[in-house]
Amino acid sequence: SMGVAPSGSPRVIAFLRAMLEDAGYRVHVYISPHLTLFHERIRLSGDLISEPELEETLAHCERINAGQSITFFEITTAAAFVAFARTPADIVLLENGLGGRLDATNVVARPLATAITQVSLDHQNFLGDTLAKIAFEKAGIVKAGVPCILAPQPDEALDVIRAHAA
């Protein structure tokens, strides 16, 4: 099963991972950015990805990409998905990098659930200069028939998310 959480939610991911692992689930996690080590971005069934596996997986993704234009976040996300596919798990937790609508992690067509943390003025140069514009980008992770868990939202943001959900 796949779970998706938007940017700005490292605590949500950490809490979900802790609860799921405590309940006995094998959990893969993808976060961005990392805190101290790049390996923190990709956690396989509870453990950080190893250096050899990270190197091989990134090299594999670069070969497949064949020199086409790709961002750092996109190739890192691709590497995480490849690593996840190679290692069994029960749940995958994905943290969006920016926004959600156009985020590389938003390729999962039918996640188990999505979550939107409180919308605030962040990444304005990418997401927009108002709460409504930023909420529009974050609402892009909402999928038909998939539960979306919302943190309390400012009215301006909630109106946009509700409209998108409808």
XYZ file of N, CA and C in Angstrom:
498
model
N 0.844 -1.183 0.000
C 0.000 0.000 0.000
C 0.885 1.241 0.000
N 0.372 2.305 -0.559
C 1.131 3.547 -0.636
C 0.400 4.629 0.144
N 1.154 5.384 0.938
C 0.608 6.537 1.621
C 1.380 7.762 1.182
N 0.707 8.886 1.063
C 1.361 10.095 0.595
C 1.105 11.220 1.575
N 2.144 11.997 1.890
C 1.999 13.187 2.723
C 2.706 14.339 2.027
N 2.211 15.548 2.175
C 2.776 16.684 1.458
C 3.994 17.286 2.125
N 4.551 18.289 1.448
C 5.708 18.989 2.014
C 5.335 19.624 3.345
N 6.339 19.864 4.143
C 6.100 20.485 5.441
C 5.620 19.512 6.495
N 5.751 18.208 6.247
C 5.179 17.247 7.180
C 6.169 16.238 7.732
N 7.398 16.623 8.039
C 8.324 15.615 8.575
C 7.827 15.003 9.872
N 7.128 15.768 10.704
C 6.589 15.207 11.952
C 5.505 14.188 11.659
N 4.655 14.465 10.669
C 3.596 13.521 10.303
C 4.222 12.206 9.858
N 5.217 12.284 8.992
C 5.899 11.074 8.518
C 6.544 10.338 9.688
N 7.225 11.068 10.565
C 7.905 10.442 11.708
C 6.909 9.745 12.626
N 5.782 10.399 12.923
C 4.767 9.787 13.781
C 4.164 8.553 13.121
N 3.805 8.666 11.838
C 3.225 7.523 11.136
C 4.200 6.351 11.102
N 5.450 6.634 10.782
C 6.459 5.565 10.739
C 6.584 4.891 12.099
N 6.675 5.682 13.161
C 6.821 5.123 14.508
C 5.617 4.253 14.872
N 4.422 4.738 14.591
C 3.214 3.973 14.929
C 3.123 2.688 14.115
N 3.375 2.788 12.808
C 3.259 1.617 11.947
C 4.324 0.572 12.276
N 5.554 1.028 12.494
C 6.607 0.073 12.851
C 6.327 -0.572 14.203
N 5.820 0.191 15.157
C 5.480 -0.369 16.463
C 4.372 -1.407 16.351
N 3.497 -1.230 15.363
C 2.416 -2.194 15.140
C 2.891 -3.403 14.337
N 4.174 -3.443 13.978
C 4.729 -4.604 13.304
C 4.794 -4.518 11.789
N 4.469 -3.370 11.211
C 4.521 -3.221 9.762
C 5.942 -2.925 9.291
N 6.273 -3.430 8.100
C 7.519 -3.054 7.435
C 7.212 -1.787 6.641
N 7.948 -0.720 6.918
C 7.620 0.597 6.362
C 8.803 1.160 5.581
N 8.535 1.536 4.337
C 9.490 2.303 3.538
C 9.136 3.774 3.696
N 10.156 4.641 3.708
C 9.915 6.081 3.875
C 10.788 6.857 2.904
N 10.175 7.864 2.293
C 10.913 8.810 1.447
C 10.639 10.210 1.961
N 11.696 10.927 2.337
C 11.546 12.290 2.844
C 12.461 13.237 2.075
N 12.161 14.501 2.184
C 13.002 15.538 1.596
C 12.750 16.836 2.351
N 13.781 17.519 2.710
C 15.195 17.192 2.529
C 15.663 16.280 3.655
N 16.909 15.846 3.562
C 17.500 15.068 4.649
C 18.012 16.038 5.718
N 18.242 15.521 6.904
C 18.707 16.368 8.002
C 20.224 16.421 8.055
N 20.880 15.261 8.051
C 22.341 15.257 8.102
C 22.959 14.400 6.995
N 22.401 13.243 6.718
C 22.926 12.336 5.697
C 21.925 12.184 4.565
N 22.417 12.179 3.328
C 21.549 11.985 2.168
C 20.739 10.691 2.294
N 21.335 9.665 2.904
C 20.680 8.364 3.046
C 19.357 8.452 3.798
N 19.192 9.487 4.624
C 17.955 9.646 5.394
C 16.739 9.795 4.495
N 16.936 10.179 3.261
C 15.823 10.365 2.335
C 15.116 9.048 2.012
N 15.863 7.934 2.048
C 15.303 6.636 1.652
C 15.519 5.645 2.787
N 14.424 5.215 3.377
C 14.463 4.241 4.470
C 13.732 2.997 3.979
N 14.429 1.850 4.048
C 13.880 0.585 3.564
C 13.566 -0.327 4.750
N 12.291 -0.581 4.951
C 11.850 -1.460 6.041
C 12.550 -1.136 7.354
N 12.624 0.131 7.680
C 13.169 0.555 8.956
C 14.613 0.999 8.943
N 15.380 0.619 7.928
C 16.799 0.964 7.883
C 17.083 1.974 6.766
N 18.033 2.867 7.021
C 18.461 3.775 5.965
C 19.076 2.954 4.840
N 18.872 3.390 3.604
C 19.462 2.699 2.465
C 20.985 2.684 2.631
N 21.609 1.570 2.281
C 23.069 1.457 2.426
C 23.764 2.251 1.325
N 25.016 2.597 1.581
C 25.806 3.328 0.587
C 25.908 2.563 -0.736
N 26.260 1.273 -0.725
C 26.354 0.544 -2.007
C 25.008 0.489 -2.744
N 23.924 0.254 -2.001
C 22.616 0.175 -2.656
C 22.198 1.539 -3.201
N 22.473 2.597 -2.462
C 22.157 3.943 -2.929
C 22.932 4.256 -4.210
N 24.241 3.976 -4.200
C 25.064 4.240 -5.382
C 24.575 3.451 -6.590
N 24.306 2.168 -6.400
C 23.858 1.325 -7.517
C 22.495 1.778 -8.029
N 21.592 2.129 -7.124
C 20.243 2.531 -7.525
C 20.265 3.857 -8.284
N 21.047 4.812 -7.801
C 21.167 6.085 -8.519
C 21.807 5.877 -9.889
N 22.838 5.032 -9.966
C 23.482 4.739 -11.254
C 22.496 4.086 -12.215
N 21.677 3.159 -11.699
C 20.642 2.505 -12.502
C 19.672 3.553 -13.071
N 19.233 4.475 -12.218
C 18.291 5.520 -12.655
C 18.934 6.439 -13.697
N 20.207 6.748 -13.524
C 20.903 7.587 -14.505
C 21.013 6.866 -15.850
N 21.276 5.553 -15.828
C 21.327 4.781 -17.082
C 19.974 4.803 -17.780
N 18.915 4.561 -17.029
C 17.562 4.540 -17.604
C 17.188 5.921 -18.134
N 17.569 6.963 -17.421
C 17.247 8.333 -17.840
C 17.987 8.731 -19.115
N 19.118 8.109 -19.363
C 19.874 8.264 -20.611
C 20.152 9.716 -20.981
N 20.559 10.513 -19.988
C 20.966 11.881 -20.272
C 19.847 12.886 -20.488
N 18.600 12.451 -20.328
C 17.485 13.389 -20.465
C 17.470 14.352 -19.283
N 16.802 15.476 -19.462
C 16.697 16.464 -18.402
C 15.952 15.871 -17.209
N 16.535 16.034 -16.026
C 15.898 15.541 -14.804
C 16.436 16.353 -13.638
N 15.569 16.651 -12.684
C 16.010 17.412 -11.515
C 16.593 16.466 -10.466
N 17.320 17.050 -9.533
C 17.878 16.303 -8.403
C 16.762 15.574 -7.661
N 15.659 16.266 -7.382
C 14.550 15.655 -6.652
C 13.913 14.524 -7.462
N 13.754 14.710 -8.767
C 13.136 13.676 -9.591
C 13.965 12.397 -9.626
N 15.277 12.512 -9.801
C 16.084 11.291 -9.859
C 16.196 10.633 -8.487
N 16.185 11.454 -7.441
C 16.193 10.893 -6.089
C 14.886 10.147 -5.819
N 13.777 10.720 -6.265
C 12.472 10.070 -6.103
C 12.434 8.768 -6.900
N 12.932 8.799 -8.129
C 12.978 7.580 -8.942
C 13.814 6.508 -8.248
N 14.951 6.903 -7.698
C 15.804 5.950 -6.985
C 15.068 5.353 -5.788
N 14.341 6.168 -5.068
C 13.568 5.658 -3.931
C 12.545 4.630 -4.398
N 11.828 4.922 -5.480
C 10.818 3.991 -5.979
C 11.462 2.678 -6.432
N 12.620 2.758 -7.077
C 13.330 1.543 -7.496
C 13.740 0.731 -6.263
N 14.304 1.403 -5.269
C 14.717 0.702 -4.044
C 13.511 0.076 -3.354
N 12.389 0.794 -3.319
C 11.172 0.256 -2.696
C 10.692 -0.985 -3.435
N 10.761 -0.955 -4.760
C 10.290 -2.088 -5.559
C 11.145 -3.332 -5.334
N 12.398 -3.140 -4.961
C 13.323 -4.269 -4.769
C 13.246 -4.884 -3.375
N 12.620 -4.195 -2.441
C 12.604 -4.642 -1.049
C 11.156 -4.720 -0.565
N 10.700 -5.874 -0.091
C 9.314 -5.986 0.363
C 9.011 -5.070 1.560
N 7.810 -4.543 1.583
C 7.314 -3.739 2.715
C 5.802 -3.782 2.700
N 5.215 -3.338 3.796
C 3.760 -3.287 3.899
C 3.207 -1.913 3.523
N 3.951 -0.882 3.851
C 3.489 0.502 3.673
C 4.648 1.346 3.148
N 4.319 2.280 2.262
C 5.285 3.277 1.797
C 4.758 4.649 2.188
N 5.577 5.410 2.888
C 5.233 6.786 3.247
C 6.065 7.717 2.373
N 5.389 8.584 1.636
C 6.061 9.520 0.735
C 5.795 10.941 1.193
N 6.857 11.704 1.332
C 6.712 13.123 1.646
C 6.932 13.915 0.375
N 5.942 14.725 0.000
C 6.106 15.576 -1.175
C 7.242 16.548 -0.957
N 7.926 16.879 -2.041
C 9.012 17.847 -1.954
C 8.499 19.265 -1.883
N 7.712 19.669 -2.864
C 7.114 21.007 -2.923
C 5.665 20.866 -3.344
N 4.786 21.503 -2.635
C 3.395 21.530 -3.076
C 2.766 20.168 -3.102
N 2.610 19.611 -4.253
C 1.974 18.315 -4.393
C 1.525 18.069 -5.819
N 0.830 19.032 -6.402
C 0.231 18.848 -7.723
C 1.250 18.380 -8.761
N 2.377 19.048 -8.865
C 3.390 18.717 -9.866
C 4.598 17.999 -9.265
N 4.472 17.549 -8.032
C 5.586 16.915 -7.331
C 5.867 15.531 -7.914
N 7.141 15.164 -7.966
C 7.534 13.858 -8.494
C 6.915 12.703 -7.710
N 6.615 12.909 -6.431
C 6.016 11.835 -5.634
C 4.533 11.640 -5.953
N 3.947 12.551 -6.695
C 2.510 12.513 -6.952
C 2.145 11.607 -8.127
N 3.009 10.682 -8.488
C 2.725 9.757 -9.585
C 1.942 8.531 -9.115
N 1.786 8.364 -7.826
C 1.030 7.226 -7.306
C -0.450 7.493 -7.574
N -1.037 6.677 -8.441
C -2.405 6.937 -8.900
C -3.453 6.723 -7.810
N -3.233 5.734 -6.962
C -4.246 5.433 -5.944
C -3.567 5.102 -4.619
N -3.124 6.139 -3.898
C -2.517 5.883 -2.581
C -3.579 5.413 -1.593
N -3.125 4.830 -0.509
C -4.023 4.407 0.557
C -4.724 5.613 1.172
N -3.973 6.700 1.341
C -4.517 7.944 1.900
C -3.552 9.072 1.558
N -4.037 10.294 1.660
C -3.198 11.474 1.510
C -3.394 12.350 2.748
N -2.466 13.264 2.966
C -2.572 14.168 4.114
C -2.052 15.538 3.701
N -2.726 16.563 4.166
C -2.282 17.934 3.906
C -2.134 18.632 5.255
N -0.902 19.009 5.551
C -0.640 19.750 6.777
C -1.133 21.178 6.599
N -1.064 21.960 7.655
C -1.594 23.313 7.588
C -0.878 24.130 6.512
N -1.666 24.711 5.630
C -1.135 25.523 4.546
C -0.675 26.859 5.113
N 0.548 27.231 4.737
C 1.093 28.525 5.148
C 1.873 29.099 3.977
N 2.342 30.312 4.137
C 3.113 30.949 3.072
C 4.531 30.383 3.084
N 4.751 29.352 2.262
C 6.083 28.759 2.137
C 6.358 28.468 0.669
N 7.614 28.455 0.294
C 8.031 28.204 -1.089
C 7.250 29.077 -2.070
N 7.049 30.345 -1.701
C 6.213 31.240 -2.497
C 6.738 31.436 -3.919
N 8.053 31.350 -4.103
C 8.595 31.521 -5.445
C 8.214 30.360 -6.365
N 7.815 29.205 -5.798
C 7.399 28.054 -6.596
C 5.885 27.840 -6.561
N 5.265 28.084 -5.412
C 3.866 27.685 -5.215
C 2.856 28.812 -5.340
N 3.290 30.051 -5.267
C 2.364 31.181 -5.339
C 2.487 32.063 -4.125
N 1.931 33.252 -4.241
C 2.123 34.261 -3.197
C 0.915 34.458 -2.293
N -0.076 33.564 -2.390
C -1.240 33.638 -1.497
C -1.524 32.253 -0.946
N -2.256 32.201 0.161
C -2.644 30.902 0.723
C -3.491 30.113 -0.267
N -4.345 30.797 -1.028
C -5.200 30.114 -2.001
C -4.367 29.443 -3.089
N -3.355 30.124 -3.602
C -2.507 29.539 -4.648
C -1.712 28.355 -4.110
N -1.194 28.497 -2.917
C -0.421 27.402 -2.311
C -1.341 26.223 -2.010
N -2.538 26.483 -1.515
C -3.503 25.417 -1.242
C -3.875 24.674 -2.526
N -3.983 25.391 -3.633
C -4.276 24.765 -4.919
C -3.195 23.746 -5.277
N -1.925 24.119 -5.079
C -0.824 23.207 -5.381
C -0.842 22.001 -4.453
N -1.078 22.232 -3.165
C -1.091 21.128 -2.197
C -2.295 20.219 -2.409
N -3.418 20.785 -2.836
C -4.625 19.988 -3.079
C -4.448 19.031 -4.256
N -3.395 19.208 -5.026
C -3.144 18.325 -6.154
C -2.904 16.881 -5.772
N -2.663 16.595 -4.494
C -2.486 15.196 -4.079
C -3.825 14.511 -3.790
N -4.904 15.278 -3.747
C -6.225 14.707 -3.488
C -6.631 13.847 -4.682
N -7.077 12.616 -4.403
C -7.457 11.673 -5.448
C -8.891 11.189 -5.195
N -9.619 10.975 -6.267
C -10.995 10.478 -6.163
C -11.017 9.145 -5.431
N -11.888 9.030 -4.430
C -12.053 7.781 -3.695
C -10.957 7.475 -2.694
N -10.041 8.414 -2.471
C -8.933 8.207 -1.532
C -9.105 9.169 -0.361
N -9.103 8.672 0.868
C -9.234 9.571 2.021
C -8.111 10.614 2.041
N -8.468 11.830 2.396
C -7.487 12.903 2.566
C -7.651 13.445 3.980
N -6.584 13.366 4.744
C -6.596 13.857 6.123
C -6.066 15.281 6.107
N -6.855 16.196 6.651
C -6.488 17.612 6.655
C -6.192 18.095 8.058
N -5.097 18.832 8.190
C -4.862 19.583 9.418
C -5.809 20.775 9.407
N -6.045 21.401 10.549
C -6.847 22.630 10.534
C -6.247 23.613 9.539
N -7.123 24.243 8.740
C -6.675 25.124 7.664
C -7.255 26.522 7.811
N -6.515 27.535 7.378
C -7.115 28.865 7.256
C -8.263 28.783 6.248
N -9.302 29.575 6.441
C -10.482 29.516 5.573
C -10.124 29.634 4.094
N -9.215 30.540 3.759
C -8.825 30.763 2.368
C -8.266 29.481 1.743
N -7.491 28.738 2.510
C -6.922 27.481 2.026
C -7.976 26.381 2.007
N -8.771 26.293 3.052
C -9.787 25.243 3.142
C -10.787 25.327 1.999
N -11.174 26.540 1.621
C -12.118 26.716 0.502
C -11.549 26.119 -0.780
N -10.284 26.338 -1.042
C -9.641 25.826 -2.264
C -9.546 24.292 -2.210
N -9.146 23.754 -1.080
C -9.009 22.298 -0.945
C -10.377 21.626 -1.076
N -11.390 22.191 -0.457
C -12.757 21.630 -0.580
C -13.239 21.670 -2.027
N -12.996 22.782 -2.702
C -13.416 22.912 -4.104
C -12.716 21.860 -4.972
N -11.438 21.659 -4.740
C -10.689 20.667 -5.503
C -11.240 19.259 -5.216
N -11.491 18.968 -3.951
C -12.006 17.655 -3.565
C -13.376 17.396 -4.212
N -14.201 18.441 -4.249
C -15.541 18.290 -4.859
C -15.426 17.996 -6.342
